[in-house]
mmCIF file of C-alpha atoms in Angstrom:
data_model
loop_
_atom_site.group_PDB
_atom_site.id
_atom_site.type_symbol
_atom_site.label_atom_id
_atom_site.label_comp_id
_atom_site.label_asym_id
_atom_site.label_seq_id
_atom_site.Cartn_x
_atom_site.Cartn_y
_atom_site.Cartn_z
ATOM 1 C CA MET A 1 158.638 88.017 65.734
ATOM 2 C CA SER A 2 157.592 86.876 62.559
ATOM 3 C CA THR A 3 154.522 88.749 60.877
ATOM 4 C CA SER A 4 152.303 87.714 58.688
ATOM 5 C CA GLY A 5 152.290 91.574 56.854
ATOM 6 C CA SER A 6 152.717 95.323 58.223
ATOM 7 C CA PRO A 7 149.631 97.029 58.891
ATOM 8 C CA SER A 8 150.193 99.463 56.287
ATOM 9 C CA GLN A 9 150.095 97.062 53.746
ATOM 10 C CA SER A 10 147.077 95.498 54.931
ATOM 11 C CA ILE A 11 145.359 99.176 55.080
ATOM 12 C CA SER A 12 146.657 99.914 51.616
ATOM 13 C CA ALA A 13 145.215 96.638 50.681
ATOM 14 C CA THR A 14 141.709 97.990 51.841
ATOM 15 C CA GLU A 15 142.078 101.343 50.388
ATOM 16 C CA GLY A 16 138.866 102.039 48.349
ATOM 17 C CA ALA A 17 136.485 100.139 50.985
ATOM 18 C CA HIS A 18 133.371 102.365 51.810
ATOM 19 C CA ASP A 19 132.940 100.035 55.005
ATOM 20 C CA THR A 20 134.242 101.907 57.857
ATOM 21 C CA GLU A 21 133.370 99.502 60.622
ATOM 22 C CA ARG A 22 135.158 96.755 58.999
ATOM 23 C CA LEU A 23 137.999 98.429 58.544
ATOM 24 C CA ALA A 24 138.216 99.133 61.771
ATOM 25 C CA ALA A 25 137.559 96.059 63.003
ATOM 26 C CA ASN A 26 140.442 94.257 60.342
ATOM 27 C CA LEU A 27 142.837 96.898 62.301
ATOM 28 C CA ILE A 28 142.003 95.593 65.891
ATOM 29 C CA ALA A 29 142.296 92.106 64.806
ATOM 30 C CA MET A 30 145.799 92.732 62.814
ATOM 31 C CA LEU A 31 146.879 94.730 66.183
ATOM 32 C CA GLN A 32 145.929 91.887 68.568
ATOM 33 C CA SER A 33 147.178 88.829 66.347
ATOM 34 C CA ASN A 34 150.946 90.502 65.820
ATOM 35 C CA GLN A 35 150.953 91.275 69.235
ATOM 36 C CA VAL A 36 152.309 94.768 68.234
ATOM 37 C CA GLY A 37 152.972 96.834 71.548
ATOM 38 C CA SER A 38 151.899 95.907 74.866
ATOM 39 C CA GLU A 39 148.767 95.893 76.417
ATOM 40 C CA THR A 40 148.403 98.907 77.022
ATOM 41 C CA THR A 41 149.099 100.169 73.440
ATOM 42 C CA SER A 42 146.447 98.113 72.411
ATOM 43 C CA SER A 43 143.559 99.335 74.882
ATOM 44 C CA GLN A 44 144.624 102.810 73.212
ATOM 45 C CA VAL A 45 144.068 101.508 69.565
ATOM 46 C CA VAL A 46 141.119 100.049 70.446
ATOM 47 C CA ALA A 47 139.808 103.456 72.014
ATOM 48 C CA GLN A 48 140.838 105.258 69.318
ATOM 49 C CA VAL A 49 139.099 103.194 66.828
ATOM 50 C CA MET A 50 135.792 103.161 68.955
ATOM 51 C CA GLU A 51 135.782 106.708 68.852
ATOM 52 C CA LEU A 52 136.689 106.640 65.085
ATOM 53 C CA LEU A 53 133.341 104.880 64.979
ATOM 54 C CA THR A 54 131.283 107.170 67.321
ATOM 55 C CA ARG A 55 132.556 110.252 64.688
ATOM 56 C CA LYS A 56 131.673 108.923 61.634
ATOM 57 C CA ALA A 57 129.131 106.619 61.016
ATOM 58 C CA PRO A 58 128.613 104.166 57.983
ATOM 59 C CA GLY A 59 126.466 105.383 55.086
ATOM 60 C CA ALA A 60 127.184 109.076 55.830
ATOM 61 C CA GLY A 61 128.960 109.836 53.009
ATOM 62 C CA PRO A 62 132.244 109.065 50.874
ATOM 63 C CA SER A 63 134.631 110.547 53.512
ATOM 64 C CA SER A 64 133.437 107.955 56.212
ATOM 65 C CA SER A 65 135.051 105.074 54.225
ATOM 66 C CA LEU A 66 138.752 105.599 55.665
ATOM 67 C CA PRO A 67 140.450 106.872 58.489
ATOM 68 C CA SER A 68 141.831 110.059 58.159
ATOM 69 C CA ALA A 69 145.795 110.788 57.644
ATOM 70 C CA ALA A 70 145.720 112.678 60.856
ATOM 71 C CA SER A 71 144.458 109.336 62.328
ATOM 72 C CA GLN A 72 146.656 107.315 60.529
ATOM 73 C CA HIS A 73 150.041 109.429 61.815
ATOM 74 C CA HIS A 74 148.632 109.321 65.286
ATOM 75 C CA LEU A 75 148.838 105.611 64.925
ATOM 76 C CA SER A 76 152.304 105.360 63.593
ATOM 77 C CA SER A 77 153.931 107.818 65.721
ATOM 78 C CA SER A 78 152.498 106.638 68.956
ATOM 79 C CA PRO A 79 155.483 106.516 70.971
ATOM 80 C CA SER A 80 154.400 103.078 72.890
ATOM 81 C CA MET A 81 154.062 101.361 69.382
ATOM 82 C CA THR A 82 157.121 99.600 67.745
ATOM 83 C CA ARG A 83 157.434 100.445 64.177
ATOM 84 C CA ILE A 84 157.469 96.858 62.411
ATOM 85 C CA PRO A 85 159.702 97.116 58.817
ATOM 86 C CA PRO A 86 157.734 95.751 55.943
ATOM 87 C CA SER A 87 158.735 92.256 55.162
ATOM 88 C CA ARG A 88 159.256 91.281 51.083
ATOM 89 C CA PRO A 89 157.031 88.954 49.467
ATOM 90 C CA ASP A 90 159.881 86.016 48.926
ATOM 91 C CA HIS A 91 159.952 86.063 52.615
ATOM 92 C CA PHE A 92 156.499 85.527 52.873
ATOM 93 C CA VAL A 93 155.751 83.168 55.479
ATOM 94 C CA PRO A 94 151.648 82.019 55.234
ATOM 95 C CA THR A 95 150.208 82.310 58.984
ATOM 96 C CA SER A 96 146.531 81.800 60.165
ATOM 97 C CA ALA A 97 144.375 84.507 58.467
ATOM 98 C CA PRO A 98 143.568 86.992 61.061
ATOM 99 C CA SER A 99 140.166 86.656 62.629
ATOM 100 C CA ILE A 100 137.164 89.035 61.681
ATOM 101 C CA LEU A 101 135.599 90.776 64.316
ATOM 102 C CA PRO A 102 131.317 90.541 63.523
ATOM 103 C CA LEU A 103 129.908 93.457 62.890
ATOM 104 C CA SER A 104 128.755 95.695 65.756
ATOM 105 C CA PRO A 105 125.372 97.683 66.012
ATOM 106 C CA SER A 106 126.109 100.889 63.913
ATOM 107 C CA ILE A 107 125.893 103.972 66.871
ATOM 108 C CA PRO A 108 123.697 106.827 64.497
ATOM 109 C CA SER A 109 125.527 110.323 64.534
ATOM 110 C CA PRO A 110 123.554 113.066 66.652
ATOM 111 C CA ASP A 111 123.905 114.928 63.580
ATOM 112 C CA ASP A 112 121.796 112.642 61.116
ATOM 113 C CA PRO A 113 118.639 114.253 60.000
ATOM 114 C CA HIS A 114 116.953 111.056 60.614
ATOM 115 C CA VAL A 115 118.201 110.506 63.918
ATOM 116 C CA ALA A 116 116.815 114.130 64.860
ATOM 117 C CA LEU A 117 113.568 113.462 63.661
ATOM 118 C CA HIS A 118 113.330 110.274 65.224
ATOM 119 C CA ALA A 119 114.740 112.304 68.553
ATOM 120 C CA GLU A 120 111.892 114.707 67.987
ATOM 121 C CA SER A 121 108.843 112.233 67.482
ATOM 122 C CA GLY A 122 110.106 110.421 70.629
ATOM 123 C CA VAL A 123 110.099 113.964 72.930
ATOM 124 C CA GLU A 124 106.601 114.531 71.565
ATOM 125 C CA GLU A 125 105.565 111.137 72.431
ATOM 126 C CA LEU A 126 106.890 111.513 75.760
ATOM 127 C CA LEU A 127 105.562 114.972 76.627
ATOM 128 C CA HIS A 128 101.875 113.498 75.434
ATOM 129 C CA ARG A 129 102.070 110.636 77.771
ATOM 130 C CA LEU A 130 103.121 112.580 80.636
ATOM 131 C CA THR A 131 100.244 114.881 80.225
ATOM 132 C CA ASP A 132 97.878 112.181 79.864
ATOM 133 C CA LEU A 133 99.488 110.564 82.898
ATOM 134 C CA GLU A 134 98.919 114.076 84.917
ATOM 135 C CA GLN A 135 95.293 114.637 83.472
ATOM 136 C CA ALA A 136 94.268 110.958 84.907
ATOM 137 C CA HIS A 137 96.153 111.996 88.362
ATOM 138 C CA ARG A 138 94.068 115.256 88.363
ATOM 139 C CA ASP A 139 90.764 113.003 87.319
ATOM 140 C CA ALA A 140 91.412 110.388 89.873
ATOM 141 C CA SER A 141 91.970 112.944 92.653
ATOM 142 C CA ILE A 142 88.671 114.740 91.752
ATOM 143 C CA SER A 143 86.548 111.918 91.839
ATOM 144 C CA THR A 144 88.028 110.453 94.998
ATOM 145 C CA ARG A 145 87.713 113.574 96.788
ATOM 146 C CA ARG A 146 84.198 114.151 98.272
ATOM 147 C CA ARG A 147 82.921 117.235 96.287
ATOM 148 C CA ARG A 148 81.152 119.868 98.647
ATOM 149 C CA ARG A 149 77.654 120.288 97.838
ATOM 150 C CA PRO A 150 76.348 123.779 97.680
ATOM 151 C CA THR A 151 73.989 124.213 100.989
ATOM 152 C CA ARG A 152 70.543 124.407 99.961
ATOM 153 C CA LEU A 153 68.774 126.931 102.236
ATOM 154 C CA THR A 154 64.927 126.135 103.228
ATOM 155 C CA ASP A 155 62.988 128.868 104.317
ATOM 156 C CA ASP A 156 63.445 128.195 108.163
ATOM 157 C CA ASP A 157 67.157 128.792 107.638
ATOM 158 C CA GLU A 158 67.269 132.246 105.460
ATOM 159 C CA GLU A 159 67.916 135.184 107.255
ATOM 160 C CA PRO A 160 65.027 137.715 107.454
ATOM 161 C CA TYR A 161 67.711 140.452 107.427
ATOM 162 C CA SER A 162 71.916 141.152 106.382
ATOM 163 C CA LYS A 163 74.256 139.840 107.797
ATOM 164 C CA HIS A 164 75.727 143.044 108.093
ATOM 165 C CA GLN A 165 72.877 143.840 110.313
ATOM 166 C CA CYS A 166 73.001 141.035 112.255
ATOM 167 C CA GLY A 167 75.992 139.716 112.857
ATOM 168 C CA THR A 168 76.762 137.813 116.099
ATOM 169 C CA HIS A 169 77.474 140.785 118.392
ATOM 170 C CA LEU A 170 73.810 140.602 118.617
ATOM 171 C CA VAL A 171 72.454 140.644 122.610
ATOM 172 C CA SER A 172 70.019 138.161 121.719
ATOM 173 C CA ARG A 173 72.274 135.396 120.433
ATOM 174 C CA LEU A 174 74.142 135.245 123.462
ATOM 175 C CA GLN A 175 74.278 132.248 125.577
ATOM 176 C CA ARG A 176 72.561 132.860 128.820
ATOM 177 C CA ASP A 177 75.547 132.443 131.081
ATOM 178 C CA ARG A 178 77.062 135.301 128.984
ATOM 179 C CA LEU A 179 74.152 137.990 130.050
ATOM 180 C CA ASP A 180 73.992 139.677 132.964
ATOM 181 C CA GLU A 181 71.589 140.599 135.999
ATOM 182 C CA MET A 182 70.086 143.077 133.997
ATOM 183 C CA ASP A 183 69.449 141.443 130.356
ATOM 184 C CA LEU A 184 67.655 138.236 131.563
ATOM 185 C CA PRO A 185 64.683 140.925 133.086
ATOM 186 C CA VAL A 186 64.957 142.938 129.688
ATOM 187 C CA ARG A 187 64.969 139.991 127.487
ATOM 188 C CA ALA A 188 61.854 138.741 129.190
ATOM 189 C CA TYR A 189 60.125 141.975 128.800
ATOM 190 C CA LEU A 190 60.702 142.806 125.127
ATOM 191 C CA GLN A 191 60.119 138.856 124.281
ATOM 192 C CA LYS A 192 56.379 139.367 125.791
ATOM 193 C CA GLU A 193 55.856 143.042 123.736
ATOM 194 C CA VAL A 194 56.845 141.103 120.596
ATOM 195 C CA ARG A 195 54.414 138.139 120.997
ATOM 196 C CA LYS A 196 51.946 140.574 121.907
ATOM 197 C CA THR A 197 52.528 143.101 119.315
ATOM 198 C CA MET A 198 52.243 139.762 116.384
ATOM 199 C CA TYR A 199 48.928 138.705 118.429
ATOM 200 C CA ASN A 200 47.352 142.123 117.758
ATOM 201 C CA LEU A 201 48.450 142.275 114.411
ATOM 202 C CA ILE A 202 46.963 138.897 112.845
ATOM 203 C CA GLY A 203 43.757 139.553 115.230
ATOM 204 C CA TYR A 204 44.331 136.724 117.604
ATOM 205 C CA GLN A 205 43.073 136.896 121.207
ATOM 206 C CA ARG A 206 43.833 134.407 123.935
ATOM 207 C CA GLY A 207 41.568 131.122 124.045
ATOM 208 C CA ALA A 208 40.078 131.763 120.475
ATOM 209 C CA LEU A 209 41.692 129.858 117.200
ATOM 210 C CA MET A 210 45.077 130.973 115.518
ATOM 211 C CA PRO A 211 43.787 132.516 112.367
ATOM 212 C CA ASP A 212 45.913 130.833 109.064
ATOM 213 C CA ILE A 213 45.626 131.768 105.763
ATOM 214 C CA SER A 214 43.913 128.359 105.092
ATOM 215 C CA GLY A 215 41.652 129.099 107.827
ATOM 216 C CA PRO A 216 40.203 130.080 109.976
ATOM 217 C CA LEU A 217 40.290 133.400 109.570
ATOM 218 C CA VAL A 218 39.462 136.585 111.918
ATOM 219 C CA ALA A 219 35.516 136.562 112.766
ATOM 220 C CA ARG A 220 35.877 140.586 114.180
ATOM 221 C CA SER A 221 36.255 143.321 112.022
ATOM 222 C CA GLY A 222 39.291 145.106 111.547
ATOM 223 C CA LEU A 223 42.855 145.249 109.321
ATOM 224 C CA PHE A 224 44.828 142.418 110.263
ATOM 225 C CA LEU A 225 47.645 140.661 108.671
ATOM 226 C CA VAL A 226 47.165 136.906 108.170
ATOM 227 C CA PRO A 227 50.124 134.198 108.433
ATOM 228 C CA ASP A 228 50.904 131.296 106.727
ATOM 229 C CA PHE A 229 51.676 128.279 109.154
ATOM 230 C CA LYS A 230 52.014 125.919 106.291
ATOM 231 C CA ALA A 231 55.071 127.558 104.633
ATOM 232 C CA GLY A 232 58.242 128.576 106.315
ATOM 233 C CA ILE A 233 58.753 131.381 108.828
ATOM 234 C CA ASN A 234 60.453 133.280 106.235
ATOM 235 C CA ALA A 235 57.409 133.311 103.616
ATOM 236 C CA PRO A 236 56.513 136.771 102.656
ATOM 237 C CA PRO A 237 53.467 137.023 104.991
ATOM 238 C CA ASN A 238 54.938 135.903 107.887
ATOM 239 C CA ARG A 239 58.655 137.948 107.098
ATOM 240 C CA LEU A 240 56.052 141.283 106.781
ATOM 241 C CA ILE A 241 54.255 140.294 110.294
ATOM 242 C CA GLN A 242 57.729 140.058 111.743
ATOM 243 C CA GLY A 243 58.950 143.376 110.143
ATOM 244 C CA ARG A 244 56.194 144.997 111.155
ATOM 245 C CA GLU A 245 55.977 144.102 114.463
ATOM 246 C CA ALA A 246 59.820 144.847 114.933
ATOM 247 C CA GLU A 247 59.242 148.369 113.546
ATOM 248 C CA MET A 248 56.091 149.045 116.018
ATOM 249 C CA VAL A 249 58.069 147.997 119.283
ATOM 250 C CA LEU A 250 61.193 149.997 118.331
ATOM 251 C CA ALA A 251 58.777 152.887 118.336
ATOM 252 C CA TYR A 252 57.097 152.703 121.244
ATOM 253 C CA GLU A 253 59.943 151.800 123.062
ATOM 254 C CA ARG A 254 61.943 154.667 121.700
ATOM 255 C CA ASP A 255 58.921 156.819 122.932
ATOM 256 C CA HIS A 256 58.847 155.581 126.346
ATOM 257 C CA PRO A 257 62.298 155.505 127.805
ATOM 258 C CA GLY A 258 61.509 154.087 131.228
ATOM 259 C CA THR A 259 60.917 150.558 130.098
ATOM 260 C CA VAL A 260 64.137 149.468 129.346
ATOM 261 C CA PRO A 261 67.309 150.933 131.275
ATOM 262 C CA GLU A 262 69.593 153.627 129.579
ATOM 263 C CA THR A 263 72.539 151.268 130.179
ATOM 264 C CA HIS A 264 70.978 148.302 127.989
ATOM 265 C CA ARG A 265 68.830 150.545 125.557
ATOM 266 C CA GLU A 266 71.346 150.467 122.850
ATOM 267 C CA ARG A 267 72.120 146.466 122.670
ATOM 268 C CA TRP A 268 68.575 145.644 123.068
ATOM 269 C CA LEU A 269 66.572 148.279 121.041
ATOM 270 C CA GLN A 270 67.540 147.312 117.673
ATOM 271 C CA ALA A 271 65.909 145.855 114.539
ATOM 272 C CA GLY A 272 67.693 142.878 114.506
ATOM 273 C CA VAL A 273 67.423 141.720 118.553
ATOM 274 C CA LEU A 274 63.850 142.450 117.808
ATOM 275 C CA LEU A 275 63.404 139.920 114.922
ATOM 276 C CA ASP A 276 65.275 137.537 116.609
ATOM 277 C CA LEU A 277 62.889 137.701 119.302
ATOM 278 C CA ALA A 278 59.930 137.032 116.569
ATOM 279 C CA ARG A 279 61.443 134.091 115.148
ATOM 280 C CA ALA A 280 62.025 132.639 118.705
ATOM 281 C CA SER A 281 57.767 133.322 119.304
ATOM 282 C CA TRP A 282 56.635 131.856 115.828
ATOM 283 C CA PRO A 283 57.332 128.154 116.508
ATOM 284 C CA ALA A 284 55.100 128.557 119.615
ATOM 285 C CA MET A 285 52.154 130.227 117.509
ATOM 286 C CA LYS A 286 52.787 127.313 114.969
ATOM 287 C CA LEU A 287 52.227 124.764 117.730
ATOM 288 C CA MET A 288 49.243 126.253 118.519
ATOM 289 C CA HIS A 289 47.473 126.243 115.342
ATOM 290 C CA THR A 290 48.798 122.754 114.748
ATOM 291 C CA GLU A 291 47.067 121.490 118.088
ATOM 292 C CA GLN A 292 43.864 123.613 117.216
ATOM 293 C CA ARG A 293 43.345 121.790 113.977
ATOM 294 C CA LEU A 294 44.430 118.289 115.062
ATOM 295 C CA ALA A 295 41.711 119.210 118.161
ATOM 296 C CA GLU A 296 38.901 119.927 115.200
ATOM 297 C CA LEU A 297 39.945 116.489 113.339
ATOM 298 C CA ASP A 298 39.694 114.223 116.524
ATOM 299 C CA GLY A 299 37.132 116.292 118.721
ATOM 300 C CA GLY A 300 40.330 117.131 121.176
ATOM 301 C CA GLU A 301 41.059 113.492 122.568
ATOM 302 C CA LYS A 302 44.630 113.600 122.123
ATOM 303 C CA LYS A 303 44.869 116.756 123.652
ATOM 304 C CA MET A 304 43.054 115.844 126.557
ATOM 305 C CA ARG A 305 44.925 112.386 126.844
ATOM 306 C CA ARG A 306 47.962 114.396 126.486
ATOM 307 C CA GLU A 307 47.112 116.862 129.627
ATOM 308 C CA ARG A 308 45.907 113.805 131.798
ATOM 309 C CA GLU A 309 49.494 112.209 131.284
ATOM 310 C CA ALA A 310 51.171 115.112 132.373
ATOM 311 C CA ARG A 311 49.155 115.278 135.475
ATOM 312 C CA ARG A 312 49.737 111.641 136.408
ATOM 313 C CA ILE A 313 53.609 112.062 135.678
ATOM 314 C CA GLU A 314 53.672 115.464 138.038
ATOM 315 C CA ARG A 315 51.321 113.360 140.653
ATOM 316 C CA ARG A 316 54.125 110.487 140.814
ATOM 317 C CA LYS A 317 56.952 112.881 141.134
ATOM 318 C CA THR A 318 55.200 114.647 143.737
ATOM 319 C CA VAL A 319 54.628 111.448 145.756
ATOM 320 C CA SER A 320 57.827 110.288 144.957
ATOM 321 C CA ALA A 321 59.725 113.099 146.363
ATOM 322 C CA THR A 322 57.788 113.170 149.864
ATOM 323 C CA PRO A 323 59.511 111.955 153.235
ATOM 324 C CA PHE A 324 57.161 108.514 153.333
ATOM 325 C CA HIS A 325 58.614 107.584 150.345
ATOM 326 C CA MET A 326 62.177 108.532 151.061
ATOM 327 C CA GLU A 327 62.794 105.276 152.779
ATOM 328 C CA LEU A 328 61.460 103.212 150.033
ATOM 329 C CA ASN A 329 63.253 104.856 147.451
ATOM 330 C CA SER A 330 66.518 104.680 149.238
ATOM 331 C CA ARG A 331 66.267 100.980 149.071
ATOM 332 C CA THR A 332 65.402 100.993 145.608
ATOM 333 C CA ASP A 333 67.656 103.666 144.411
ATOM 334 C CA PRO A 334 69.984 105.211 147.223
ATOM 335 C CA GLN A 335 70.868 108.024 145.220
ATOM 336 C CA ARG A 336 67.446 109.207 144.680
ATOM 337 C CA GLY A 337 66.332 108.711 147.997
ATOM 338 C CA GLN A 338 69.463 110.445 149.265
ATOM 339 C CA GLN A 339 68.955 113.578 147.136
ATOM 340 C CA PRO A 340 65.436 114.783 148.503
ATOM 341 C CA ARG A 341 66.460 114.039 152.013
ATOM 342 C CA ASP A 342 69.711 116.092 151.646
ATOM 343 C CA ALA A 343 67.754 118.964 150.282
ATOM 344 C CA ILE A 344 65.560 119.089 153.531
ATOM 345 C CA VAL A 345 68.531 118.791 155.844
ATOM 346 C CA ASP A 346 70.138 121.617 154.160
ATOM 347 C CA PHE A 347 66.852 123.805 154.460
ATOM 348 C CA CYS A 348 66.001 123.231 158.215
ATOM 349 C CA GLN A 349 69.879 124.201 158.958
ATOM 350 C CA GLU A 350 69.878 127.291 156.525
ATOM 351 C CA HIS A 351 66.192 128.297 158.267
ATOM 352 C CA ASP A 352 67.144 126.799 161.718
ATOM 353 C CA LEU A 353 63.981 124.621 161.709
ATOM 354 C CA ASP A 354 63.631 121.204 163.350
ATOM 355 C CA HIS A 355 64.423 118.933 160.654
ATOM 356 C CA GLN A 356 61.989 116.170 161.977
ATOM 357 C CA GLU A 357 58.966 118.238 162.473
ATOM 358 C CA MET A 358 59.796 119.727 158.845
ATOM 359 C CA ARG A 359 59.650 116.027 157.561
ATOM 360 C CA ASN A 360 56.188 115.372 159.481
ATOM 361 C CA ALA A 361 54.901 118.453 157.841
ATOM 362 C CA LEU A 362 55.849 117.727 154.268
ATOM 363 C CA VAL A 363 53.634 114.629 154.640
ATOM 364 C CA ASP A 364 49.831 114.909 153.368
ATOM 365 C CA GLU A 365 47.405 112.813 155.394
ATOM 366 C CA GLU A 366 45.694 112.185 151.644
ATOM 367 C CA TRP A 367 49.081 110.535 150.952
ATOM 368 C CA LEU A 368 49.298 108.405 153.597
ATOM 369 C CA GLU A 369 45.787 107.137 153.113
ATOM 370 C CA ARG A 370 46.190 106.650 149.312
ATOM 371 C CA SER A 371 50.117 105.456 149.641
ATOM 372 C CA GLY A 372 49.453 103.116 153.247
ATOM 373 C CA PRO A 373 46.760 100.740 152.043
ATOM 374 C CA VAL A 374 48.539 100.172 148.584
ATOM 375 C CA MET A 375 51.895 98.987 150.313
ATOM 376 C CA ARG A 376 50.132 96.637 152.614
ATOM 377 C CA THR A 377 47.898 95.416 149.763
ATOM 378 C CA GLY A 378 51.160 94.627 148.316
ATOM 379 C CA ARG A 379 52.602 92.799 151.372
ATOM 380 C CA GLU A 380 49.179 90.716 151.655
ATOM 381 C CA THR A 381 49.684 89.889 147.914
ATOM 382 C CA ARG A 382 53.032 88.342 148.034
ATOM 383 C CA ALA A 383 52.506 86.725 151.457
ATOM 384 C CA GLY A 384 48.683 84.975 150.863
ATOM 385 C CA GLY A 385 48.234 85.198 147.171
ATOM 386 C CA LYS A 386 44.656 86.636 147.440
ATOM 387 C CA SER A 387 44.076 90.224 146.871
ATOM 388 C CA SER A 388 41.617 92.012 144.438
ATOM 389 C CA SER A 389 43.198 93.792 141.749
ATOM 390 C CA ARG A 390 40.606 96.920 142.555
ATOM 391 C CA GLN A 391 42.575 97.749 145.995
ATOM 392 C CA VAL A 392 45.548 98.509 144.467
ATOM 393 C CA GLN A 393 46.152 101.999 143.618
ATOM 394 C CA SER A 394 48.427 103.616 141.585
ATOM 395 C CA PRO A 395 49.704 107.026 142.936
#
């Protein structure tokens, strides 16, 4: 196999060059063009040269111009490579010049201070960007999450006493179904005493005007506490009335042990329970004062109109529940007519009474006189079309 020159002569010809990358490229080109060794040998040489390039970057110093002697010895002493004897100059056969590979991008060395500085700046920039992203994520989560606004208590929502004293264990805050047969009458009695005590403290008498700080005031002489119904239930003057009432009722009940059963005294005779009962009576007192003020403005017309409407509704309910209207109600509304009929039957069976006689006894003559013509007049009106509107009476 003819060769254009030995690798040692080419390497010696390139001694003094300062570009390690070009030297390695020429060596690879000569090895491939001369077909030195097998295919595996060429790949090993290429791998060793690339390792050399990785270790020594260009521009690192004078020592990086040539490969080390150990590398040359390793290349020459490789068992898989064939030693090519050097040819004489007179036997030189010109061949095509070996192709020079283009310069590959330089691989920076990790020990280069410029590379280390650039790496540190890149890490710092990455950390800054990561911090900005985390902050943006937190801001987005805060803005999308609904902020819980602080609860703003009004005068009606504030507690007139500490929560430690008035927890949910107070019997006055229990539901009706959780009270026994003795709790209900005790509650009704204490509620009445609380309301009566507050009336005495403010000087109110039944049938008179409810006093208020804006007027009217109590006409009779005496020392009375004046409520402020325009303010909330926890306004200072109103709190004073409730607290004084609780003290007076508690002192009276302790001096009179027979009013509340001994088994229920510990549950009911507490300041928190009496204050709860006072708060339950306060809305009725405020409503009474408001209605009296409105009656002064319109002369009581609204109150009388409301009372007339209540009486009219009550009469309609009473008439519709009588046996005379059971048949009519059962036609228009079967369920509505069946309920009072079943109630009368159950009552007669329980007390051993005649059902038919009970139905007749429940019918009042006045209802028959009023309701009979109305029904007949309605039929005549639908049949003949001539009837006076005065004859039609509403029950």
